Amino acid sequence: MTVPAVFFWILLALAAVLLLHAARALPRALRAEPGARTDPWLTFADNVLSLPLTVALALGAMEAAFYATLLLGPVATWSLVRSFRSTAASKAA
C-alpha cells in the first residue's frame, strides 16, 4: 500500500514524539514505589509498543501493523480497564 508523502512524514513525526514520551516515562517507571508501579510501566509500554505500529503504518506495511496491534492490544486493554476501575472507585468513595 502506498502512503502519501504528507501522511508518511506526519506518522514519522508522531513516532519521534512517541519515542520522546517513552524516554520520559522510563525514569518514572524505574523509580516508582512498589504499590504504584503499574501505571508508569503501562505508560512506558504503551509508548514503546506504539512505535512499531506508527512506523509500520508510515511505511504502508499493513501486515506488520497488524502484528504491532496484537502487541499493543493487551497493554491498551489493561490501561482501559484500570482507568474504568479507578473512575468507579472514585465515584464510590
CSV table of C-alpha atoms in Angstrom, one decimal:
chain,number,residue,atom,x,y,z
A,1,MET,CA,0.0,0.0,0.0
A,2,THR,CA,1.3,3.4,-0.9
A,3,VAL,CA,1.1,6.1,1.8
A,4,PRO,CA,1.0,9.7,0.6
A,5,ALA,CA,4.2,11.7,1.5
A,6,VAL,CA,2.3,14.0,3.8
A,7,PHE,CA,1.0,11.2,6.0
A,8,PHE,CA,4.4,9.5,5.9
A,9,TRP,CA,6.1,12.5,7.4
A,10,ILE,CA,3.3,13.1,9.9
A,11,LEU,CA,3.5,9.5,11.1
A,12,LEU,CA,7.2,9.6,11.4
A,13,ALA,CA,6.9,12.8,13.4
A,14,LEU,CA,4.4,11.1,15.6
A,15,ALA,CA,6.8,8.2,16.1
A,16,ALA,CA,9.5,10.6,17.2
A,17,VAL,CA,7.2,12.2,19.7
A,18,LEU,CA,6.3,8.7,21.0
A,19,LEU,CA,10.0,7.9,21.4
A,20,LEU,CA,10.5,11.1,23.4
A,21,HIS,CA,7.5,10.2,25.6
A,22,ALA,CA,8.8,6.7,26.1
A,23,ALA,CA,12.2,8.2,27.1
A,24,ARG,CA,10.5,10.5,29.6
A,25,ALA,CA,8.3,7.7,31.0
A,26,LEU,CA,11.1,5.2,31.7
A,27,PRO,CA,12.7,7.0,34.6
A,28,ARG,CA,9.3,7.4,36.2
A,29,ALA,CA,8.6,3.7,35.8
A,30,LEU,CA,12.0,2.8,37.2
A,31,ARG,CA,11.7,4.9,40.4
A,32,ALA,CA,8.0,4.1,41.1
A,33,GLU,CA,7.2,2.8,44.5
A,34,PRO,CA,6.1,-0.9,44.8
A,35,GLY,CA,2.4,0.0,45.3
A,36,ALA,CA,2.2,2.3,42.3
A,37,ARG,CA,4.3,0.6,39.6
A,38,THR,CA,1.6,-0.5,37.2
A,39,ASP,CA,0.6,2.9,35.8
A,40,PRO,CA,4.1,4.2,35.0
A,41,TRP,CA,5.0,0.8,33.3
A,42,LEU,CA,1.8,0.8,31.3
A,43,THR,CA,2.5,4.3,30.1
A,44,PHE,CA,6.0,3.3,29.1
A,45,ALA,CA,4.8,0.1,27.4
A,46,ASP,CA,2.1,2.0,25.6
A,47,ASN,CA,4.6,4.5,24.2
A,48,VAL,CA,7.2,1.8,23.2
A,49,LEU,CA,4.7,-0.5,21.6
A,50,SER,CA,3.0,2.3,19.7
A,51,LEU,CA,6.3,3.0,17.9
A,52,PRO,CA,6.3,-0.2,15.6
A,53,LEU,CA,2.6,0.4,14.8
A,54,THR,CA,3.2,4.0,13.8
A,55,VAL,CA,6.3,3.2,11.7
A,56,ALA,CA,4.5,0.2,10.0
A,57,LEU,CA,1.6,2.5,9.1
A,58,ALA,CA,4.0,5.1,7.8
A,59,LEU,CA,5.7,2.5,5.6
A,60,GLY,CA,2.4,1.0,4.4
A,61,ALA,CA,3.2,-2.4,5.9
A,62,MET,CA,-0.2,-3.5,6.9
A,63,GLU,CA,0.8,-7.0,8.0
A,64,ALA,CA,3.5,-5.5,10.3
A,65,ALA,CA,0.9,-3.0,11.6
A,66,PHE,CA,-1.5,-5.9,12.4
A,67,TYR,CA,1.2,-7.7,14.4
A,68,ALA,CA,2.1,-4.5,16.2
A,69,THR,CA,-1.5,-4.0,17.1
A,70,LEU,CA,-1.5,-7.5,18.6
A,71,LEU,CA,1.4,-6.5,20.8
A,72,LEU,CA,-0.2,-3.2,21.8
A,73,GLY,CA,-3.7,-4.6,22.3
A,74,PRO,CA,-3.2,-6.1,25.8
A,75,VAL,CA,-1.5,-3.0,27.1
A,76,ALA,CA,-4.2,-0.7,25.8
A,77,THR,CA,-6.9,-3.0,27.2
A,78,TRP,CA,-5.4,-3.2,30.6
A,79,SER,CA,-4.9,0.6,30.7
A,80,LEU,CA,-8.6,1.0,29.8
A,81,VAL,CA,-9.6,-1.5,32.5
A,82,ARG,CA,-7.5,0.3,35.1
A,83,SER,CA,-9.0,3.7,34.1
A,84,PHE,CA,-12.6,2.3,34.4
A,85,ARG,CA,-11.7,0.8,37.8
A,86,SER,CA,-10.2,4.0,39.1
A,87,THR,CA,-13.2,6.0,37.9
A,88,ALA,CA,-15.6,3.6,39.6
A,89,ALA,CA,-13.6,3.6,42.8
A,90,SER,CA,-13.5,7.4,42.9
A,91,LYS,CA,-17.3,7.6,42.4
A,92,ALA,CA,-17.9,5.0,45.1
A,93,ALA,CA,-15.8,6.9,47.6
